[in-house]
mmCIF file of C-alpha atoms and ligand atoms in Angstrom:
data_model
loop_
_atom_site.group_PDB
_atom_site.id
_atom_site.type_symbol
_atom_site.label_atom_id
_atom_site.label_comp_id
_atom_site.label_asym_id
_atom_site.label_seq_id
_atom_site.Cartn_x
_atom_site.Cartn_y
_atom_site.Cartn_z
ATOM 1 C CA MET T 53 7.889 -23.242 8.092
ATOM 2 C CA ARG T 54 9.371 -21.326 10.989
ATOM 3 C CA LEU T 55 8.655 -17.798 9.766
ATOM 4 C CA LEU T 56 10.070 -14.643 11.340
ATOM 5 C CA ILE T 57 8.435 -11.325 10.497
ATOM 6 C CA LEU T 58 10.599 -8.336 11.329
ATOM 7 C CA GLY T 59 7.626 -6.111 12.094
ATOM 8 C CA GLY T 60 4.314 -7.921 11.886
ATOM 9 C CA THR T 61 2.349 -5.744 14.286
ATOM 10 C CA GLN T 62 1.078 -3.299 11.666
ATOM 11 C CA PHE T 63 -1.219 -3.583 8.607
ATOM 12 C CA LEU T 64 0.662 -5.751 6.050
ATOM 13 C CA GLY T 65 2.966 -7.442 8.539
ATOM 14 C CA ARG T 66 -0.002 -8.492 10.676
ATOM 15 C CA ALA T 67 -1.846 -9.796 7.601
ATOM 16 C CA ILE T 68 1.196 -11.928 6.718
ATOM 17 C CA ALA T 69 1.361 -13.246 10.279
ATOM 18 C CA THR T 70 -2.383 -13.952 10.341
ATOM 19 C CA HIS T 71 -2.339 -15.851 7.057
ATOM 20 C CA ALA T 72 0.849 -17.812 7.785
ATOM 21 C CA ALA T 73 -0.406 -18.879 11.221
ATOM 22 C CA ALA T 74 -3.826 -19.797 9.805
ATOM 23 C CA ILE T 75 -2.284 -22.245 7.327
ATOM 24 C CA GLY T 76 -0.173 -23.883 9.997
ATOM 25 C CA HIS T 77 3.201 -22.170 9.975
ATOM 26 C CA ASP T 78 5.121 -21.413 13.148
ATOM 27 C CA VAL T 79 5.160 -17.600 13.159
ATOM 28 C CA THR T 80 7.209 -15.148 15.206
ATOM 29 C CA CYS T 81 6.901 -11.366 15.030
ATOM 30 C CA ALA T 82 9.756 -9.170 16.245
ATOM 31 C CA ALA T 83 9.023 -5.508 16.945
ATOM 32 C CA ARG T 84 8.980 -2.960 19.779
ATOM 33 C CA GLY T 85 5.334 -3.585 20.626
ATOM 34 C CA VAL T 86 4.211 -0.025 19.814
ATOM 35 C CA ALA T 87 2.400 -0.213 16.464
ATOM 36 C CA GLY T 88 -0.422 -2.587 17.259
ATOM 37 C CA PRO T 89 -1.539 -5.999 18.465
ATOM 38 C CA VAL T 90 0.009 -9.331 17.526
ATOM 39 C CA ALA T 91 -2.078 -11.726 15.440
ATOM 40 C CA HIS T 92 -3.738 -14.680 17.145
ATOM 41 C CA GLY T 93 -1.492 -17.716 17.494
ATOM 42 C CA VAL T 94 1.716 -15.792 16.796
ATOM 43 C CA ARG T 95 4.793 -15.554 19.065
ATOM 44 C CA PHE T 96 6.054 -12.060 19.864
ATOM 45 C CA ILE T 97 9.677 -11.151 20.623
ATOM 46 C CA ARG T 98 10.474 -7.580 21.618
ATOM 47 C CA VAL T 99 13.362 -6.042 19.659
ATOM 48 C CA GLU T 100 14.660 -2.493 19.081
ATOM 49 C CA ARG T 101 16.076 -2.342 15.566
ATOM 50 C CA ASP T 102 17.629 1.103 15.961
ATOM 51 C CA GLU T 103 20.160 -0.286 18.439
ATOM 52 C CA GLU T 104 23.323 -2.012 17.210
ATOM 53 C CA ASP T 105 22.584 -5.212 19.144
ATOM 54 C CA GLY T 106 18.809 -4.704 19.072
ATOM 55 C CA LEU T 107 18.133 -8.107 17.493
ATOM 56 C CA ALA T 108 19.927 -9.944 20.327
ATOM 57 C CA PRO T 109 16.614 -11.319 21.722
ATOM 58 C CA LEU T 110 16.348 -13.430 18.532
ATOM 59 C CA ALA T 111 19.589 -15.275 19.276
ATOM 60 C CA GLY T 112 18.955 -18.961 19.892
ATOM 61 C CA HIS T 113 15.838 -19.030 17.685
ATOM 62 C CA ALA T 114 16.029 -20.720 14.277
ATOM 63 C CA PHE T 115 13.971 -19.657 11.264
ATOM 64 C CA ASP T 116 13.392 -21.058 7.778
ATOM 65 C CA ALA T 117 12.218 -17.766 6.318
ATOM 66 C CA VAL T 118 12.266 -14.068 7.198
ATOM 67 C CA VAL T 119 10.045 -11.219 5.999
ATOM 68 C CA ASP T 120 11.308 -7.691 6.642
ATOM 69 C CA VAL T 121 9.088 -4.598 6.166
ATOM 70 C CA SER T 122 11.582 -1.969 7.363
ATOM 71 C CA ARG T 123 12.128 1.312 5.573
ATOM 72 C CA HIS T 124 15.448 2.132 7.258
ATOM 73 C CA PRO T 125 18.659 0.921 5.562
ATOM 74 C CA GLY T 126 20.539 0.669 8.870
ATOM 75 C CA GLN T 127 17.868 -1.630 10.324
ATOM 76 C CA VAL T 128 17.952 -3.764 7.186
ATOM 77 C CA ARG T 129 21.766 -4.022 7.134
ATOM 78 C CA ARG T 130 21.857 -5.140 10.767
ATOM 79 C CA ALA T 131 19.143 -7.739 10.188
ATOM 80 C CA VAL T 132 20.853 -9.109 7.079
ATOM 81 C CA ALA T 133 24.189 -9.371 8.902
ATOM 82 C CA ALA T 134 22.735 -11.045 11.984
ATOM 83 C CA LEU T 135 20.181 -13.405 10.438
ATOM 84 C CA LYS T 136 20.428 -13.916 6.679
ATOM 85 C CA PRO T 137 23.349 -16.379 6.653
ATOM 86 C CA HIS T 138 21.284 -18.779 8.792
ATOM 87 C CA VAL T 139 17.935 -18.463 6.981
ATOM 88 C CA GLY T 140 16.728 -20.305 3.885
ATOM 89 C CA HIS T 141 14.538 -17.599 2.368
ATOM 90 C CA TRP T 142 14.478 -13.823 2.738
ATOM 91 C CA THR T 143 11.699 -11.455 1.691
ATOM 92 C CA PHE T 144 12.112 -7.723 1.725
ATOM 93 C CA VAL T 145 8.914 -5.716 1.337
ATOM 94 C CA SER T 146 9.796 -2.710 -0.769
ATOM 95 C CA THR T 147 7.636 -0.232 -2.640
ATOM 96 C CA VAL T 148 6.880 1.068 -6.130
ATOM 97 C CA SER T 149 8.169 4.397 -4.761
ATOM 98 C CA VAL T 150 11.691 3.092 -5.596
ATOM 99 C CA TYR T 151 11.099 3.899 -9.262
ATOM 100 C CA ALA T 152 12.638 7.024 -10.771
ATOM 101 C CA ASP T 153 10.083 7.392 -13.570
ATOM 102 C CA ASN T 154 6.392 7.543 -12.663
ATOM 103 C CA GLY T 155 5.364 9.045 -15.980
ATOM 104 C CA THR T 156 5.862 6.152 -18.406
ATOM 105 C CA PRO T 157 2.947 3.679 -18.444
ATOM 106 C CA GLY T 158 3.245 -0.098 -18.366
ATOM 107 C CA GLN T 159 6.672 -0.488 -16.758
ATOM 108 C CA ARG T 160 8.033 -3.763 -15.384
ATOM 109 C CA ALA T 161 10.010 -4.340 -12.202
ATOM 110 C CA ASP T 162 12.974 -5.947 -13.984
ATOM 111 C CA ALA T 163 13.571 -3.037 -16.357
ATOM 112 C CA ALA T 164 12.368 0.179 -14.698
ATOM 113 C CA PRO T 165 15.054 2.629 -13.534
ATOM 114 C CA LEU T 166 15.403 3.189 -9.780
ATOM 115 C CA LYS T 167 16.003 6.310 -7.731
ATOM 116 C CA ALA T 168 19.526 6.813 -6.403
ATOM 117 C CA PRO T 169 19.778 5.151 -2.983
ATOM 118 C CA VAL T 170 19.581 7.479 -0.014
ATOM 119 C CA ALA T 171 22.955 8.479 1.438
ATOM 120 C CA PRO T 172 23.902 6.790 4.754
ATOM 121 C CA GLU T 173 23.840 10.105 6.656
ATOM 122 C CA VAL T 174 20.093 10.429 6.019
ATOM 123 C CA ALA T 175 19.535 6.715 6.466
ATOM 124 C CA HIS T 176 16.769 7.182 9.019
ATOM 125 C CA SER T 177 14.429 8.210 6.301
ATOM 126 C CA THR T 178 11.653 10.714 6.439
ATOM 127 C CA GLU T 179 8.823 10.672 3.899
ATOM 128 C CA PRO T 180 10.616 12.720 1.158
ATOM 129 C CA THR T 181 13.413 10.131 1.067
ATOM 130 C CA TYR T 182 11.165 7.084 1.493
ATOM 131 C CA GLY T 183 11.680 5.625 -2.018
ATOM 132 C CA ALA T 184 15.417 6.303 -2.025
ATOM 133 C CA ALA T 185 15.761 4.714 1.426
ATOM 134 C CA LYS T 186 13.942 1.615 0.173
ATOM 135 C CA VAL T 187 16.431 1.420 -2.741
ATOM 136 C CA ALA T 188 19.265 1.404 -0.181
ATOM 137 C CA CYS T 189 17.395 -1.283 1.805
ATOM 138 C CA GLU T 190 17.016 -3.437 -1.329
ATOM 139 C CA GLN T 191 20.733 -3.140 -2.048
ATOM 140 C CA ALA T 192 21.548 -4.184 1.507
ATOM 141 C CA VAL T 193 19.384 -7.297 1.114
ATOM 142 C CA GLY T 194 21.099 -8.552 -2.068
ATOM 143 C CA ASP T 195 20.035 -10.413 -5.221
ATOM 144 C CA ASP T 196 19.265 -13.810 -3.714
ATOM 145 C CA ALA T 197 16.149 -12.545 -1.918
ATOM 146 C CA PHE T 198 12.517 -11.956 -2.877
ATOM 147 C CA ILE T 199 12.113 -8.192 -3.280
ATOM 148 C CA CYS T 200 8.402 -7.429 -3.292
ATOM 149 C CA ARG T 201 7.759 -3.848 -4.404
ATOM 150 C CA ALA T 202 4.267 -3.231 -3.140
ATOM 151 C CA GLY T 203 1.950 -0.727 -4.727
ATOM 152 C CA LEU T 204 -0.920 0.917 -2.860
ATOM 153 C CA ILE T 205 -1.971 -1.589 -0.188
ATOM 154 C CA VAL T 206 -5.662 -1.476 0.740
ATOM 155 C CA GLY T 207 -8.346 -3.371 2.597
ATOM 156 C CA PRO T 208 -9.452 -4.068 6.152
ATOM 157 C CA GLU T 209 -7.172 -2.535 8.824
ATOM 158 C CA ASP T 210 -5.641 -0.007 6.402
ATOM 159 C CA PRO T 211 -4.249 2.676 8.745
ATOM 160 C CA THR T 212 -4.046 5.312 5.973
ATOM 161 C CA GLY T 213 -7.764 5.645 5.135
ATOM 162 C CA ARG T 214 -7.052 6.400 1.457
ATOM 163 C CA PHE T 215 -8.872 3.596 -0.333
ATOM 164 C CA THR T 216 -11.367 3.453 2.554
ATOM 165 C CA TYR T 217 -12.609 6.911 1.543
ATOM 166 C CA TRP T 218 -14.293 5.512 -1.572
ATOM 167 C CA PRO T 219 -16.338 2.608 -0.121
ATOM 168 C CA THR T 220 -17.435 4.760 2.824
ATOM 169 C CA ARG T 221 -18.316 7.665 0.546
ATOM 170 C CA LEU T 222 -20.221 5.502 -1.954
ATOM 171 C CA ALA T 223 -22.123 3.784 0.830
ATOM 172 C CA ARG T 224 -23.509 7.195 1.894
ATOM 173 C CA GLY T 225 -25.127 7.514 -1.548
ATOM 174 C CA GLY T 226 -26.249 10.747 -3.251
ATOM 175 C CA GLU T 227 -24.202 12.890 -5.594
ATOM 176 C CA VAL T 228 -20.507 11.957 -5.492
ATOM 177 C CA LEU T 229 -17.679 14.267 -6.563
ATOM 178 C CA VAL T 230 -15.239 12.278 -8.728
ATOM 179 C CA PRO T 231 -11.954 13.462 -10.253
ATOM 180 C CA GLY T 232 -11.831 13.220 -14.036
ATOM 181 C CA PRO T 233 -10.920 12.124 -16.556
ATOM 182 C CA SER T 234 -12.825 8.886 -16.218
ATOM 183 C CA ASP T 235 -10.047 6.885 -17.917
ATOM 184 C CA ASP T 236 -7.429 7.803 -15.281
ATOM 185 C CA ALA T 237 -5.675 4.703 -13.965
ATOM 186 C CA VAL T 238 -6.249 3.221 -10.479
ATOM 187 C CA GLN T 239 -4.094 0.337 -9.199
ATOM 188 C CA PHE T 240 -3.803 -1.253 -5.770
ATOM 189 C CA ILE T 241 -3.604 -4.581 -3.966
ATOM 190 C CA ASP T 242 -5.766 -6.076 -1.227
ATOM 191 C CA VAL T 243 -3.527 -6.569 1.811
ATOM 192 C CA ARG T 244 -4.737 -10.167 2.188
ATOM 193 C CA ASP T 245 -3.739 -11.052 -1.393
ATOM 194 C CA LEU T 246 -0.296 -9.519 -0.927
ATOM 195 C CA ALA T 247 0.150 -11.356 2.383
ATOM 196 C CA ARG T 248 -0.861 -14.669 0.811
ATOM 197 C CA TRP T 249 1.624 -14.177 -2.047
ATOM 198 C CA ILE T 250 4.473 -13.286 0.312
ATOM 199 C CA VAL T 251 3.890 -16.472 2.315
ATOM 200 C CA HIS T 252 3.626 -18.458 -0.941
ATOM 201 C CA ALA T 253 6.955 -16.943 -2.074
ATOM 202 C CA ALA T 254 8.646 -18.113 1.125
ATOM 203 C CA GLN T 255 7.148 -21.590 0.747
ATOM 204 C CA THR T 256 8.294 -21.930 -2.865
ATOM 205 C CA GLY T 257 11.669 -20.178 -2.524
ATOM 206 C CA LEU T 258 10.823 -17.401 -4.986
ATOM 207 C CA THR T 259 13.630 -14.865 -5.529
ATOM 208 C CA GLY T 260 13.992 -11.743 -7.661
ATOM 209 C CA CYS T 261 12.325 -8.312 -7.919
ATOM 210 C CA PHE T 262 8.581 -8.113 -8.507
ATOM 211 C CA ASP T 263 5.863 -5.502 -8.258
ATOM 212 C CA GLY T 264 3.256 -6.606 -5.738
ATOM 213 C CA ILE T 265 0.104 -4.988 -7.084
ATOM 214 C CA GLY T 266 -3.179 -5.885 -8.734
ATOM 215 C CA PRO T 267 -4.641 -4.981 -12.137
ATOM 216 C CA THR T 268 -5.127 -1.471 -13.441
ATOM 217 C CA TYR T 269 -8.706 -0.157 -13.520
ATOM 218 C CA THR T 270 -9.912 3.015 -15.138
ATOM 219 C CA ARG T 271 -11.440 5.309 -12.559
ATOM 220 C CA ALA T 272 -14.817 4.776 -14.220
ATOM 221 C CA GLN T 273 -14.485 0.997 -13.749
ATOM 222 C CA PHE T 274 -13.309 1.495 -10.191
ATOM 223 C CA MET T 275 -16.268 3.698 -9.289
ATOM 224 C CA ALA T 276 -18.782 1.431 -11.039
ATOM 225 C CA GLU T 277 -17.474 -1.801 -9.489
ATOM 226 C CA CYS T 278 -17.223 -0.316 -6.001
ATOM 227 C CA SER T 279 -20.699 1.217 -6.056
ATOM 228 C CA GLY T 280 -22.162 -1.953 -7.597
ATOM 229 C CA ALA T 281 -20.600 -4.070 -4.854
ATOM 230 C CA LEU T 282 -22.066 -1.834 -2.164
ATOM 231 C CA ASP T 283 -25.528 -1.494 -3.775
ATOM 232 C CA SER T 284 -25.139 2.223 -3.321
ATOM 233 C CA SER T 285 -27.585 4.648 -4.829
ATOM 234 C CA CYS T 286 -25.285 7.393 -6.027
ATOM 235 C CA THR T 287 -24.701 9.514 -9.057
ATOM 236 C CA PHE T 288 -21.239 10.565 -10.161
ATOM 237 C CA THR T 289 -20.322 14.119 -10.991
ATOM 238 C CA TRP T 290 -17.043 14.059 -12.873
ATOM 239 C CA VAL T 291 -15.079 17.263 -12.532
ATOM 240 C CA ASP T 292 -11.861 18.354 -14.165
ATOM 241 C CA ARG T 293 -8.486 18.908 -12.613
ATOM 242 C CA ALA T 294 -8.485 22.696 -13.061
ATOM 243 C CA PHE T 295 -11.733 22.969 -11.084
ATOM 244 C CA LEU T 296 -10.440 20.771 -8.257
ATOM 245 C CA GLU T 297 -7.273 22.829 -8.039
ATOM 246 C CA SER T 298 -9.326 26.047 -7.950
ATOM 247 C CA GLN T 299 -11.193 24.617 -4.928
ATOM 248 C CA ASP T 300 -7.938 23.671 -3.142
ATOM 249 C CA ILE T 301 -8.859 20.001 -3.347
ATOM 250 C CA ARG T 302 -5.736 17.905 -2.911
ATOM 251 C CA ARG T 303 -4.439 14.729 -4.498
ATOM 252 C CA TRP T 304 -3.850 11.220 -3.262
ATOM 253 C CA THR T 305 -4.322 11.480 0.520
ATOM 254 C CA GLY T 306 -4.848 13.734 3.531
ATOM 255 C CA PRO T 307 -7.262 16.501 4.507
ATOM 256 C CA ARG T 308 -9.224 18.053 1.595
ATOM 257 C CA ALA T 309 -8.028 15.249 -0.705
ATOM 258 C CA LEU T 310 -9.844 13.136 -3.229
ATOM 259 C CA PRO T 311 -7.926 9.947 -2.448
ATOM 260 C CA LEU T 312 -6.227 7.967 -5.220
ATOM 261 C CA TRP T 313 -6.283 11.034 -7.503
ATOM 262 C CA LEU T 314 -2.762 11.444 -8.931
ATOM 263 C CA PRO T 315 -0.902 14.413 -10.387
ATOM 264 C CA LEU T 316 -0.611 14.157 -14.169
ATOM 265 C CA PRO T 317 1.459 13.949 -16.320
ATOM 266 C CA ASP T 318 4.230 13.177 -13.781
ATOM 267 C CA TYR T 319 2.315 10.168 -12.386
ATOM 268 C CA ALA T 320 0.621 9.024 -15.603
ATOM 269 C CA GLY T 321 2.395 5.655 -15.349
ATOM 270 C CA PHE T 322 2.221 5.214 -11.576
ATOM 271 C CA ALA T 323 -0.948 3.127 -11.539
ATOM 272 C CA THR T 324 -0.232 1.145 -14.706
ATOM 273 C CA ARG T 325 2.537 -1.204 -13.650
ATOM 274 C CA ASP T 326 2.830 -4.450 -15.641
ATOM 275 C CA THR T 327 2.088 -7.213 -13.166
ATOM 276 C CA SER T 328 2.349 -10.176 -15.516
ATOM 277 C CA PRO T 329 5.661 -11.338 -13.920
ATOM 278 C CA ALA T 330 4.043 -11.336 -10.462
ATOM 279 C CA ARG T 331 1.010 -13.246 -11.716
ATOM 280 C CA ALA T 332 3.281 -15.794 -13.388
ATOM 281 C CA ALA T 333 5.042 -16.133 -10.008
ATOM 282 C CA GLY T 334 1.841 -16.951 -8.139
ATOM 283 C CA LEU T 335 0.156 -13.638 -7.239
ATOM 284 C CA THR T 336 -3.615 -13.913 -7.390
ATOM 285 C CA VAL T 337 -6.046 -11.155 -6.479
ATOM 286 C CA ARG T 338 -9.627 -11.197 -5.301
ATOM 287 C CA PRO T 339 -12.366 -9.175 -7.041
ATOM 288 C CA LEU T 340 -12.492 -5.452 -6.281
ATOM 289 C CA ALA T 341 -16.080 -5.933 -5.122
ATOM 290 C CA GLN T 342 -14.930 -8.119 -2.229
ATOM 291 C CA THR T 343 -12.206 -5.661 -1.194
ATOM 292 C CA ALA T 344 -14.713 -2.796 -1.265
ATOM 293 C CA ARG T 345 -17.331 -4.678 0.788
ATOM 294 C CA ASP T 346 -14.844 -5.964 3.367
ATOM 295 C CA THR T 347 -13.175 -2.580 3.753
ATOM 296 C CA LEU T 348 -16.548 -0.927 4.347
ATOM 297 C CA ALA T 349 -17.575 -3.600 6.850
ATOM 298 C CA TRP T 350 -14.309 -3.161 8.751
ATOM 299 C CA ALA T 351 -14.483 0.657 8.649
ATOM 300 C CA ARG T 352 -18.000 0.516 10.102
ATOM 301 C CA SER T 353 -17.377 -2.107 12.760
ATOM 302 C CA ALA T 354 -13.935 -0.926 13.887
ATOM 303 C CA GLY T 355 -14.304 2.795 13.168
ATOM 304 C CA GLY T 356 -11.342 2.481 10.801
ATOM 305 C CA PRO T 357 -9.707 5.740 9.717
ATOM 306 C CA VAL T 358 -10.814 7.574 6.583
ATOM 307 C CA THR T 359 -8.927 10.411 4.954
ATOM 308 C CA GLY T 360 -10.124 12.889 2.336
ATOM 309 C CA LEU T 361 -12.901 15.411 1.834
ATOM 310 C CA THR T 362 -15.508 15.750 4.556
ATOM 311 C CA ALA T 363 -19.188 15.621 3.552
ATOM 312 C CA ASP T 364 -19.416 19.431 3.969
ATOM 313 C CA GLU T 365 -16.334 20.028 1.848
ATOM 314 C CA GLU T 366 -17.633 17.765 -0.899
ATOM 315 C CA ARG T 367 -21.055 19.478 -0.843
ATOM 316 C CA ALA T 368 -19.449 22.914 -1.109
ATOM 317 C CA ALA T 369 -17.314 21.792 -4.040
ATOM 318 C CA LEU T 370 -20.342 20.312 -5.829
ATOM 319 C CA GLN T 371 -22.296 23.547 -5.328
ATOM 320 C CA ALA T 372 -19.384 25.556 -6.745
ATOM 321 C CA TRP T 373 -19.172 23.182 -9.720
ATOM 322 C CA HIS T 374 -22.872 23.495 -10.552
ATOM 323 C CA ALA T 375 -22.829 27.261 -10.028
ATOM 324 C CA GLY T 376 -19.915 27.491 -12.486
ATOM 325 C CA ARG T 377 -21.793 25.400 -15.060
ATOM 326 C CA LEU T 378 -24.900 27.584 -14.720
ATOM 327 C CA GLU T 379 -22.798 30.689 -15.115
ATOM 328 C CA ALA T 380 -21.078 29.258 -18.196
ATOM 329 C CA ALA T 381 -24.438 28.339 -19.738
ATOM 330 C CA LYS T 382 -25.758 31.917 -19.472
HETATM 331 N N1 NAP C 479 0.711 1.018 2.834
HETATM 332 C C1 NAP C 479 0.984 1.074 1.551
HETATM 333 O O1 NAP C 479 0.125 1.428 0.737
HETATM 334 C C2 NAP C 479 2.352 0.658 1.060
HETATM 335 C C3 NAP C 479 2.651 0.841 -0.281
HETATM 336 C C4 NAP C 479 3.868 0.363 -0.764
HETATM 337 C C5 NAP C 479 4.756 -0.263 0.078
HETATM 338 N N2 NAP C 479 4.457 -0.393 1.402
HETATM 339 C C6 NAP C 479 5.394 -1.106 2.244
HETATM 340 O O2 NAP C 479 4.680 -2.177 2.799
HETATM 341 C C7 NAP C 479 5.135 -2.410 4.126
HETATM 342 C C8 NAP C 479 3.986 -2.159 5.077
HETATM 343 O O3 NAP C 479 4.275 -2.775 6.254
HETATM 344 P P1 NAP C 479 3.287 -2.710 7.477
HETATM 345 O O4 NAP C 479 1.907 -2.472 6.986
HETATM 346 O O5 NAP C 479 3.539 -3.926 8.282
HETATM 347 O O6 NAP C 479 3.653 -1.357 8.232
HETATM 348 P P2 NAP C 479 5.001 -0.726 8.731
HETATM 349 O O7 NAP C 479 4.693 0.622 9.252
HETATM 350 O O8 NAP C 479 6.046 -0.804 7.705
HETATM 351 O O9 NAP C 479 5.393 -1.674 9.987
HETATM 352 C C9 NAP C 479 6.597 -1.444 10.627
HETATM 353 C C10 NAP C 479 6.800 -2.589 11.601
HETATM 354 O O10 NAP C 479 8.113 -2.504 12.134
HETATM 355 C C11 NAP C 479 8.056 -2.359 13.548
HETATM 356 N N3 NAP C 479 9.088 -1.381 13.926
HETATM 357 C C12 NAP C 479 9.111 -0.062 13.618
HETATM 358 N N4 NAP C 479 10.205 0.497 14.166
HETATM 359 C C13 NAP C 479 10.878 -0.488 14.816
HETATM 360 C C14 NAP C 479 12.085 -0.527 15.564
HETATM 361 N N5 NAP C 479 12.812 0.557 15.763
HETATM 362 N N6 NAP C 479 12.469 -1.714 16.081
HETATM 363 C C15 NAP C 479 11.712 -2.835 15.907
HETATM 364 N N7 NAP C 479 10.583 -2.860 15.207
HETATM 365 C C16 NAP C 479 10.157 -1.700 14.665
HETATM 366 C C17 NAP C 479 6.660 -1.863 13.843
HETATM 367 O O11 NAP C 479 6.223 -2.311 15.124
HETATM 368 P P3 NAP C 479 6.534 -1.444 16.452
HETATM 369 O O12 NAP C 479 6.189 -0.028 16.144
HETATM 370 O O13 NAP C 479 5.626 -2.085 17.451
HETATM 371 O O14 NAP C 479 7.966 -1.638 16.755
HETATM 372 C C18 NAP C 479 5.828 -2.554 12.753
HETATM 373 O O15 NAP C 479 5.493 -3.866 13.122
HETATM 374 C C19 NAP C 479 6.288 -1.487 4.353
HETATM 375 O O16 NAP C 479 7.474 -2.114 3.955
HETATM 376 C C20 NAP C 479 5.964 -0.339 3.416
HETATM 377 O O17 NAP C 479 7.117 0.392 3.050
HETATM 378 C C21 NAP C 479 3.275 0.060 1.907
#
C-alpha cells in the first residue's frame, strides 16, 4: 500500500508510520517538519496545510490510502478536495471529544449525539472548540471514510505525560495518593494498538464511525494491574473528591493534577464507551501491564514528559489527609 499520512511526525501519526513501514508498506509523511522526527524508512514531504495551495508538493505522487490527523476544518477541506478523489481509502483520526453527552455510560459511536460543528470563522480551533472543530472536520471528510474517534491515547512517546504519571509514580513505591471512588472508570488505548488498527482499516477498506479505545477498567483494577506489572511496593491511600478539591488538586492533566481523574457526574460516561463495534472491526489491544511497563521504560530512557502532582505536593496532600482523619477520630 502506498500510504500517505497527513501529519505523521507526532505521537500517533509517527506510530502509524512506524507500524506501516515495518510491515512493508510504502509510507510518506507530509508535515511542516516542526513537531518531531520522521520514522525510520519513511519518506517525508514538507507541506504547509494552512496555505491554500500548501499541499502542492504532493502533486505527482499517487497514494492508495490517506490518514489525516488534523484538527482544523480548513486543513481537512483542502486535503479532501485535493486528494480524496484519487485515493482508495481515507481515514480521519477524530476524537471522543466530538460527543455532546459525556454523562451517560456505555454509549456507542453510531448512536451518540455530537456537538454542533464549530463555525467557519473560528475554524482554526483552540482547545475549547477542539471537539466541535473535529465534528466539522468529520463532516468535511464525508460518510465513505473511516472515522476513528480516538479516546485517551497512551504509551511510549506520549507527549502529554498524563498516563505516564501513573507508571512513574507507582515505580517510585511508598504511599500513593489515589482519587476515589475505587470504581471510577478509566479507559484509554495504547498508541501502538490504535496505529495497528488504523493500518488494518486501510488494508481492509473499513469505513464508518468507530470509537478507537480499549476496555474500561475500574480505577482499582487500573492501579492493581499497573503496580503488579511494575513489581512496585506501594500502598494506596484512596481519598475522596471533596478532600482533593479542598487541597486544590486538579483533574485529568496539568500541574497539581491527579491524571485521568474526571469530573463527575458530567463525565461519568466518558471512560465507559462501548467498543464492541471496534473490536468486531478488528481492533485488538495489548494487556495494560505491557503498556505500563513500556511507558515506564520509555519515560526512564528518553526522559519522557510527566504531568501531575510533584512528589512534594503528593506528600503534603497525604499529610493533610492523615491529619484530617486523626482530627476526625478525636
Ligand atoms: N492524544 C490523545 O490522547 C488524543 C485523544 C483523542 C484524539 N486524539 C487525536 O489523535 C490524533 C493525534 O495525532 P498525533 O499524535 O499524530 O498528533 P498531532 O498533534 O495531531 O499531529 C499533528 C501533525 O500535523 C502536522 N501539522 C501541524 N500543523 C501543520 C500544518 N500547518 N501543515 C502541515 N502539517 C501540520 C504536525 O507536524 P508539523 O508540526 O511538523 O507540521 C504533526 O505531524 C489527533 O487527530 C488528535 O486529535 C488524540
